[in-house]
PDB file of C-alpha atoms in Angstrom:
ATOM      1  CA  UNK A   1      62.906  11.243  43.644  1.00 87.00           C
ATOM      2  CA  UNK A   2      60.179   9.663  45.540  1.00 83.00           C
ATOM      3  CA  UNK A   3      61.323   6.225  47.523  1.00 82.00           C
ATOM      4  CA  UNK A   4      58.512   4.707  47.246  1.00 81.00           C
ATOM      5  CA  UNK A   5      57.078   5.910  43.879  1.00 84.00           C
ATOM      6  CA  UNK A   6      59.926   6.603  40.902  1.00 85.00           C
ATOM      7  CA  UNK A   7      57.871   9.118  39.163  1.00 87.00           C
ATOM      8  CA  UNK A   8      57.353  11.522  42.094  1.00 90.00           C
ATOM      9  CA  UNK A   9      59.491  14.199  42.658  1.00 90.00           C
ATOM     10  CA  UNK A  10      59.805  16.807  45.026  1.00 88.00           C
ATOM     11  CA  UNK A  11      61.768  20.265  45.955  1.00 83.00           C
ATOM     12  CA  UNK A  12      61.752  22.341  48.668  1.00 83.00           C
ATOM     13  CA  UNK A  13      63.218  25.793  48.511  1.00 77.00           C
ATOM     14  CA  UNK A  14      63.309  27.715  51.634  1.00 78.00           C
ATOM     15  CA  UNK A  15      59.606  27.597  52.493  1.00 80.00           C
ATOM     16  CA  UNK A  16      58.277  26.875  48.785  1.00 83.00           C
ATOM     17  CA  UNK A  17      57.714  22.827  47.667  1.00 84.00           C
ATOM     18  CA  UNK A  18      57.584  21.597  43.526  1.00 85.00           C
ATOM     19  CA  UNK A  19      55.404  18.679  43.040  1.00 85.00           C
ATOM     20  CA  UNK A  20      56.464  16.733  39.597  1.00 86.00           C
ATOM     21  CA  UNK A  21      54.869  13.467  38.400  1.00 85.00           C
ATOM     22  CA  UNK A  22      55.768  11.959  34.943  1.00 83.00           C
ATOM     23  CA  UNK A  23      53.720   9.625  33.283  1.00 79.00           C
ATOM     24  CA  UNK A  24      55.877   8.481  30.135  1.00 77.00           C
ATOM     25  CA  UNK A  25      56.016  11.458  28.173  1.00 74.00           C
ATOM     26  CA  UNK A  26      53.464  13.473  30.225  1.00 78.00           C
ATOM     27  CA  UNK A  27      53.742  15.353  33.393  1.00 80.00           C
ATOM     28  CA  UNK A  28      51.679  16.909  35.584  1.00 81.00           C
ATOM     29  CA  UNK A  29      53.571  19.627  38.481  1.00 79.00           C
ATOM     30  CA  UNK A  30      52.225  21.847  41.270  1.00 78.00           C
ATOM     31  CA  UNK A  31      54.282  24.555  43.556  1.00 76.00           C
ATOM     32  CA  UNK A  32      53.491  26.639  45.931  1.00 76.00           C
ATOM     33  CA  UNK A  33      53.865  30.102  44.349  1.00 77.00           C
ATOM     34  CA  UNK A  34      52.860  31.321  40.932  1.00 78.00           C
ATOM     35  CA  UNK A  35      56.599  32.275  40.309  1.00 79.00           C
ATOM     36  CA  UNK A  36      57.871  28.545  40.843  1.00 80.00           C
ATOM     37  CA  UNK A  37      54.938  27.124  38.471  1.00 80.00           C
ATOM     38  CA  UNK A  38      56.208  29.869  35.580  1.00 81.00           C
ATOM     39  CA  UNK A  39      59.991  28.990  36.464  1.00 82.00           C
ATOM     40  CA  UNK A  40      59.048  25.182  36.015  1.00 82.00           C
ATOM     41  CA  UNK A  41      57.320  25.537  33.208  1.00 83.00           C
ATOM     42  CA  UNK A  42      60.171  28.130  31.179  1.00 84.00           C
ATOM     43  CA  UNK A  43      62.592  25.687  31.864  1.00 83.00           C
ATOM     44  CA  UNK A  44      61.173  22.214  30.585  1.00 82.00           C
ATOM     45  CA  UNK A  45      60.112  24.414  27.539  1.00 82.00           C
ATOM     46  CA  UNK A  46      64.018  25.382  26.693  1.00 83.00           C
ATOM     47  CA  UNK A  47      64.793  21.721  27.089  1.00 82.00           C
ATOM     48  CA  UNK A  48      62.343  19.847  25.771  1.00 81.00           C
ATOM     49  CA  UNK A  49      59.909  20.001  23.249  1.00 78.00           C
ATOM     50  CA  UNK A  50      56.681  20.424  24.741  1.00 74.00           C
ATOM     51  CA  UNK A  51      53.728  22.129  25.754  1.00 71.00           C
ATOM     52  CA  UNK A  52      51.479  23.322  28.234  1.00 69.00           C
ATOM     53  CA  UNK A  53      47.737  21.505  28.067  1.00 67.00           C
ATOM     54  CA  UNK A  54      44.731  21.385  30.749  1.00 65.00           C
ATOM     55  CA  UNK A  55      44.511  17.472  29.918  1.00 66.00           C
ATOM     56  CA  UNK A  56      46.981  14.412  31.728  1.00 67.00           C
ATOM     57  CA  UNK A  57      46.027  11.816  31.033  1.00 66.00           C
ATOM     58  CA  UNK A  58      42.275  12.398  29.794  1.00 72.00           C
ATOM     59  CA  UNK A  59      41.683  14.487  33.301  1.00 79.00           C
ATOM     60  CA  UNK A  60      40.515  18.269  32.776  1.00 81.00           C
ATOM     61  CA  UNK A  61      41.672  20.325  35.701  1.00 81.00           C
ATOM     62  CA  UNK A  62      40.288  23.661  36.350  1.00 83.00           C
ATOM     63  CA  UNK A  63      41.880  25.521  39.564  1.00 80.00           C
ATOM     64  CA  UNK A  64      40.597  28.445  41.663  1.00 82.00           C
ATOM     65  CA  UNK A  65      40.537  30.453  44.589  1.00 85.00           C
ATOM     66  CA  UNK A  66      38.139  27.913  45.908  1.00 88.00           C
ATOM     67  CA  UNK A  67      39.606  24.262  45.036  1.00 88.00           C
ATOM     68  CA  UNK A  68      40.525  22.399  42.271  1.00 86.00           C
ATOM     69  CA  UNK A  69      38.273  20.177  39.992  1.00 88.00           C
ATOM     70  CA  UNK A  70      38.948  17.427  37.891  1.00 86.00           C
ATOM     71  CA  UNK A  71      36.798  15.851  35.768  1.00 86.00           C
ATOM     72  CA  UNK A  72      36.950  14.338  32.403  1.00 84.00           C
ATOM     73  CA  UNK A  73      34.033  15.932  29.945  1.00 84.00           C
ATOM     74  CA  UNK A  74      35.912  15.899  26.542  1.00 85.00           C
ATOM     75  CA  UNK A  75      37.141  12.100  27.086  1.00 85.00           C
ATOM     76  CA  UNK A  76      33.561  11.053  27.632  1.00 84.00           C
ATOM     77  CA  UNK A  77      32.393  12.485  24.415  1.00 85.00           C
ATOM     78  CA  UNK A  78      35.329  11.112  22.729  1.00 85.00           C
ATOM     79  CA  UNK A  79      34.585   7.696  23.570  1.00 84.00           C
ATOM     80  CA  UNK A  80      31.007   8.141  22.773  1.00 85.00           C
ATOM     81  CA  UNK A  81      31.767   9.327  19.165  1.00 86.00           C
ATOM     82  CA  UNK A  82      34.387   6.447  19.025  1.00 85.00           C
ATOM     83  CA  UNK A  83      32.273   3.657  19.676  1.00 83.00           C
ATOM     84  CA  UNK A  84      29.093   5.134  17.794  1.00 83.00           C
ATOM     85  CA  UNK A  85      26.968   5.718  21.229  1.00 79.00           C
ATOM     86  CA  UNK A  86      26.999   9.554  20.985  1.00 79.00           C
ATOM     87  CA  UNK A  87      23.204   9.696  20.331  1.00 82.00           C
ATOM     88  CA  UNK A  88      22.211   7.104  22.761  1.00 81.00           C
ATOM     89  CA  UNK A  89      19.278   7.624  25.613  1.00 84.00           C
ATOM     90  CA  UNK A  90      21.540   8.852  28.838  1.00 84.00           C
ATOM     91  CA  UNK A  91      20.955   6.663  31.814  1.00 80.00           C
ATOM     92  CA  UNK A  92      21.246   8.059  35.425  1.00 82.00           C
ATOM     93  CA  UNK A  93      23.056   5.260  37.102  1.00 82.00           C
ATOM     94  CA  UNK A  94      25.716   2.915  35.719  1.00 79.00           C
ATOM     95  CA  UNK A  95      24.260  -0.189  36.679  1.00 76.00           C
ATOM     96  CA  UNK A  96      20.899  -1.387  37.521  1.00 73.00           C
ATOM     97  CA  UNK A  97      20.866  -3.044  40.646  1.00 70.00           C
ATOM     98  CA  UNK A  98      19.069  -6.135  39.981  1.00 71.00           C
ATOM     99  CA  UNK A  99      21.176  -7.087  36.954  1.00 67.00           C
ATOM    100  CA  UNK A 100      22.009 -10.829  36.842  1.00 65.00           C
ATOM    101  CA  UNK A 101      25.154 -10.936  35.431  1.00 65.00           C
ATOM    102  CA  UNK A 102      25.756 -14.821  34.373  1.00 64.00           C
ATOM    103  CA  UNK A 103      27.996 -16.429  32.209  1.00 64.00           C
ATOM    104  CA  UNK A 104      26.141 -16.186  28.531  1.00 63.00           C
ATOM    105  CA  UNK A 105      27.413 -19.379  27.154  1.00 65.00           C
ATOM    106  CA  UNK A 106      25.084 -19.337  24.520  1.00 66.00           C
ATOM    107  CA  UNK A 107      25.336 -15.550  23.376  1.00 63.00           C
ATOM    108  CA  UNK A 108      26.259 -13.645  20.164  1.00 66.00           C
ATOM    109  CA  UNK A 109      29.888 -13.607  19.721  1.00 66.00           C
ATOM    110  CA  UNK A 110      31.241 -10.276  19.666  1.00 67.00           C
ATOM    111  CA  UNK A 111      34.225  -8.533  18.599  1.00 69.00           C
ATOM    112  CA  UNK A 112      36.733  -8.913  20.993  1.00 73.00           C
ATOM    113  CA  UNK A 113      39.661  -6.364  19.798  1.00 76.00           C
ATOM    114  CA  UNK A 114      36.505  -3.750  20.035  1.00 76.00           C
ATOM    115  CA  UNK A 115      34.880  -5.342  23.202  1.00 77.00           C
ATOM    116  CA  UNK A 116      38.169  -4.711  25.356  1.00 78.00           C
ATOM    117  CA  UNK A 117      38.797  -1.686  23.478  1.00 80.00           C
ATOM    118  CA  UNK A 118      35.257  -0.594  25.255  1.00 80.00           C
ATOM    119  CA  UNK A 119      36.161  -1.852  28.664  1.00 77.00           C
ATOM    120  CA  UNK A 120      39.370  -0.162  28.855  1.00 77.00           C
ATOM    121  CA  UNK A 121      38.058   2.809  27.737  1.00 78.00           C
ATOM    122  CA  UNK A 122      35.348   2.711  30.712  1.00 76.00           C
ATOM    123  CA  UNK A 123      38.380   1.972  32.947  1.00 68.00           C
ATOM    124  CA  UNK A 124      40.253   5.111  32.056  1.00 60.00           C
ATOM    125  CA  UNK A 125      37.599   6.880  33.034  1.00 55.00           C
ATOM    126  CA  UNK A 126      38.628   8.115  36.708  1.00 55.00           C
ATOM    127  CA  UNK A 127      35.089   8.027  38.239  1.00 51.00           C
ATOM    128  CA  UNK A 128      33.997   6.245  41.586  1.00 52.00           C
ATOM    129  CA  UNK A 129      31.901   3.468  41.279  1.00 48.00           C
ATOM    130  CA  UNK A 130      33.087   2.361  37.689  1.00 48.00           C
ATOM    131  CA  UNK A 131      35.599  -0.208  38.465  1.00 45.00           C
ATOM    132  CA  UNK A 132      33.118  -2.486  39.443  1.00 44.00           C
ATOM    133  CA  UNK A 133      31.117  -1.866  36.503  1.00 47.00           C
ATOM    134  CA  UNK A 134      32.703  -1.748  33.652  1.00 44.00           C
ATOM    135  CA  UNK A 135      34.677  -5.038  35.098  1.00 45.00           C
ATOM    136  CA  UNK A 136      31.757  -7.091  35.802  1.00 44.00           C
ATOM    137  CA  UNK A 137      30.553  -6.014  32.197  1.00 42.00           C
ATOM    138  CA  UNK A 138      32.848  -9.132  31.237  1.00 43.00           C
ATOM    139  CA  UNK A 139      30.410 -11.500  31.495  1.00 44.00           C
ATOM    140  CA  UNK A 140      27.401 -10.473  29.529  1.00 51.00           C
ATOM    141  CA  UNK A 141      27.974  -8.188  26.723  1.00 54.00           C
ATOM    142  CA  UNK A 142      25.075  -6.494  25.378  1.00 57.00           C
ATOM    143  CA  UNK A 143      23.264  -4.940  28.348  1.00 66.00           C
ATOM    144  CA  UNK A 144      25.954  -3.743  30.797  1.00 74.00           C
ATOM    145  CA  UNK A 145      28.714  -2.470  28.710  1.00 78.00           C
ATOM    146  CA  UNK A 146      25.860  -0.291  26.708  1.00 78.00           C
ATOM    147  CA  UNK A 147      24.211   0.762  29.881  1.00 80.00           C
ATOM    148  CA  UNK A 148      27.647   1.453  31.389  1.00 82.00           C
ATOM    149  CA  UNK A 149      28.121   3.988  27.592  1.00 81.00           C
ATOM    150  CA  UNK A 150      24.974   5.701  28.610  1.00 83.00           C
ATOM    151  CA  UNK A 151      25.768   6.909  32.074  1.00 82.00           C
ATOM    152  CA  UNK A 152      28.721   9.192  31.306  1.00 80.00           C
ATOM    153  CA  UNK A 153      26.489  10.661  28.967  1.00 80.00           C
ATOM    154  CA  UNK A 154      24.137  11.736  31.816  1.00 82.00           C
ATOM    155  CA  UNK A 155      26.801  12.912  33.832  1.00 80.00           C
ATOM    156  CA  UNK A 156      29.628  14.070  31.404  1.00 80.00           C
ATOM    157  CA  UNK A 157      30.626  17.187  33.309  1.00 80.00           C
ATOM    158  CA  UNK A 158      30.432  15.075  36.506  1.00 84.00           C
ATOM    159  CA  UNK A 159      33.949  14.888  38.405  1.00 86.00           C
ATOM    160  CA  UNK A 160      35.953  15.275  41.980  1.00 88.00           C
ATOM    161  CA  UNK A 161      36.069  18.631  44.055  1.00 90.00           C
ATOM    162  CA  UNK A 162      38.952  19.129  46.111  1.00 89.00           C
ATOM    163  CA  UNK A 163      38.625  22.083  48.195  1.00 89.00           C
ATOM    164  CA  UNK A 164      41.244  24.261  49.404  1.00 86.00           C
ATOM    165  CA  UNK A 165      39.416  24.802  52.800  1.00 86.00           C
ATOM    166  CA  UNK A 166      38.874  21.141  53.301  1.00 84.00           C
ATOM    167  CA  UNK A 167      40.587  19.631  56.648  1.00 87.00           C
ATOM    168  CA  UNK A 168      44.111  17.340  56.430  1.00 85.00           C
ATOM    169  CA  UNK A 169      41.666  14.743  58.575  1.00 90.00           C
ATOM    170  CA  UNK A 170      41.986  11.180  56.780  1.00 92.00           C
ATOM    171  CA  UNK A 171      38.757   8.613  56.867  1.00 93.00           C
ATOM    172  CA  UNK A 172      38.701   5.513  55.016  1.00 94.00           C
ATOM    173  CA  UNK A 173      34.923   3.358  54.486  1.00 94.00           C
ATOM    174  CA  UNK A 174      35.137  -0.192  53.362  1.00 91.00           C
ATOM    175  CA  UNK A 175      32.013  -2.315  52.494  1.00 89.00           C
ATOM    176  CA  UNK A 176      31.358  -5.588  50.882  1.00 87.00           C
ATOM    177  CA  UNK A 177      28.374  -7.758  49.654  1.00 85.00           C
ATOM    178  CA  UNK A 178      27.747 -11.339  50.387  1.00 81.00           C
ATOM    179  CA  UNK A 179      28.449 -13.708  47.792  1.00 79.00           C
ATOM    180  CA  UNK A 180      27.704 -11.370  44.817  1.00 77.00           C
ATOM    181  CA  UNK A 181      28.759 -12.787  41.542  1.00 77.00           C
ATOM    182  CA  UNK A 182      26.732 -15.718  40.544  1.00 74.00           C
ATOM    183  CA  UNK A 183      28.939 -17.506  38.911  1.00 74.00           C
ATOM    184  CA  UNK A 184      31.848 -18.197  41.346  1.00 79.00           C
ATOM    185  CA  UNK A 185      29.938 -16.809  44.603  1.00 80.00           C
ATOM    186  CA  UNK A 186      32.855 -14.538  45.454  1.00 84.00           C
ATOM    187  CA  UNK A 187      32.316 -11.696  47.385  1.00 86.00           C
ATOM    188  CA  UNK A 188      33.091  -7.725  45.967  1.00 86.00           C
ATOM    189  CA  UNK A 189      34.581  -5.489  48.372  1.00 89.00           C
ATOM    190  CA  UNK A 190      34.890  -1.798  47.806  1.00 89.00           C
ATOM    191  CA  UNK A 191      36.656   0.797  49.820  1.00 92.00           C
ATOM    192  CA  UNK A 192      37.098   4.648  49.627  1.00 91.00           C
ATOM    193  CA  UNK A 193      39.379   6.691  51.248  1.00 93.00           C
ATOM    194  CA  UNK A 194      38.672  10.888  51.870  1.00 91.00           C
ATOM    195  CA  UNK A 195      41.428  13.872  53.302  1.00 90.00           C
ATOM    196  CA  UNK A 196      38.534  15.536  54.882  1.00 89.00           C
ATOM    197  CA  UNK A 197      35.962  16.028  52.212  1.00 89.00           C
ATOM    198  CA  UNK A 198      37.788  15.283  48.897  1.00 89.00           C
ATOM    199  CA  UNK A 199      37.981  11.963  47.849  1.00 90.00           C
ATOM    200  CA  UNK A 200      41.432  10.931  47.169  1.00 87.00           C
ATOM    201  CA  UNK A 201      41.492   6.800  46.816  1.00 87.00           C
ATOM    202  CA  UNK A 202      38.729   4.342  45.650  1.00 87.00           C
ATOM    203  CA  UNK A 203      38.193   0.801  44.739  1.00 86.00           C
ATOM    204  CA  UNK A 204      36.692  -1.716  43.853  1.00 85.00           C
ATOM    205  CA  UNK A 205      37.374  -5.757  43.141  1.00 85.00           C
ATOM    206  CA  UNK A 206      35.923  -8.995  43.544  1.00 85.00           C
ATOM    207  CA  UNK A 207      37.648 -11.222  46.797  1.00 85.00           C
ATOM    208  CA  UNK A 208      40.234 -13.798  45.551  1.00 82.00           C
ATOM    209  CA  UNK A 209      38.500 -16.438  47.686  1.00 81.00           C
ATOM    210  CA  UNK A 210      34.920 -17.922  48.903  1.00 79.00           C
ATOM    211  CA  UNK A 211      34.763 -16.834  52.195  1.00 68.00           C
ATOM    212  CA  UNK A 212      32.318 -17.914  55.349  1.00 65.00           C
ATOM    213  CA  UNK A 213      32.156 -15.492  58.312  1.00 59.00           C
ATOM    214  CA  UNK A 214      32.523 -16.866  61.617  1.00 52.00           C
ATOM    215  CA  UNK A 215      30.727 -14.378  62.907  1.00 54.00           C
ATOM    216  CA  UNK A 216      27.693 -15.177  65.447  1.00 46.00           C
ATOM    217  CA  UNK A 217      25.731 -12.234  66.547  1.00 47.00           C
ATOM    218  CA  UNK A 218      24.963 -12.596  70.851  1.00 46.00           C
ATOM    219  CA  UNK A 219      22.038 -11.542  72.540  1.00 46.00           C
ATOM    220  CA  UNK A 220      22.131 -10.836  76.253  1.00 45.00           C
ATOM    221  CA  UNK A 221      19.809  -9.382  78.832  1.00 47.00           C
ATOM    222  CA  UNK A 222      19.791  -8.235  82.523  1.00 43.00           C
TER     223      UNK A 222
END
């Protein structure tokens, strides 16, 4: 058992390693032969009830020779038929980025058991540059969330490569804007962190407080 995370667990036998996480009653495993994933999977069958799926947690995995990708194709058409946007005109990015997202005081009310139903669904969605998004979508209801719908109809199939030739090298990227949300004038910072070219870690989230940089830019000469 991991020491660190509870729900990672981890074998080693001789020179071959098992890879088990549980998520309630899923669970997702990886070893480093064919025989070991076969041997793993015989045994939770004779003890549990179960069965063997390409889905945890709405992610599709496909493996090769090549890599591994994961994407999530049949969730995004699921939540399009749940929430009655399956025939809506796909948009190519999530966001427009001069959107003014403001408090609407004065709005339509709106249904709020299917309004967060919405949001989380857009959360679950495992997709860089959607935290931001769908959490922002908050504030004003009827553009973003909608326009938020019609991207993962654009891109259902869209999803992370992880290549089995990529390098163990880790690089991490942080940005963030100045004073973006116009309500409290907190900044957003977003970070994403890549083993060589796959993407392994992302987020995004506004900053808890105001901040004013000290910074002062010098100019010299000689």
């Amino acid at each position: 058992m991991g020491s660190v995370d509870k729900t990672l667990f981890l074998l080693s036998r001789g020179g071959d390693t098992s890879i088990v996480r549980i998520y309630v009653d899923d669970i997702i495993f990886g070893d480093s032969s064919h025989a070991l994933v076969s041997s793993f999977a015989e045994q939770m069958s004779r003890e549990f009830e179960m069965s063997l799926m390409e889905f945890f947690l709405g992610l599709q995995i496909k493996q090769g020779p090549e890599g591994t990708f994961v994407h999530q194709a049949k969730y995004t058409r699921d939540i399009l038929k749940k929430f009655d946007m399956g025939d809506s005109k796909p948009m190519t990015t999530p966001m427009s980025t001069n959107t003014a997202l403001d408090a609407d005081e004065d709005g339509e009310a709106v249904d709020q058991k299917e309004f967060r139903g919405m949001i989380g669904s857009l959360r679950t969605r495992r997709r860089p540059g959607r935290t931001f998004s769908s959490r922002s979508a908050f504030v004003r209801v009827t553009g973003p969330v909608k326009r938020i719908f019609r991207y993962p109809k654009f891109t259902p199939e869209l999803g992370l490569w992880y290549s089995s030739g990529s390098s163990l090298f880790l690089r991490g990227f942080s940005d963030a804007d100045h004073a973006g949300c116009r309500i409290d004038r907190k900044s957003t910072s977003g970070t994403c962190q890549l083993l060589g070219t796959s993407l392994v870690s992302w987020s995004s989230r506004k900053q808890a407080s105001v901040s004013l940089s000290t910074t002062k830019r010098v100019h010299s000469c000689c």
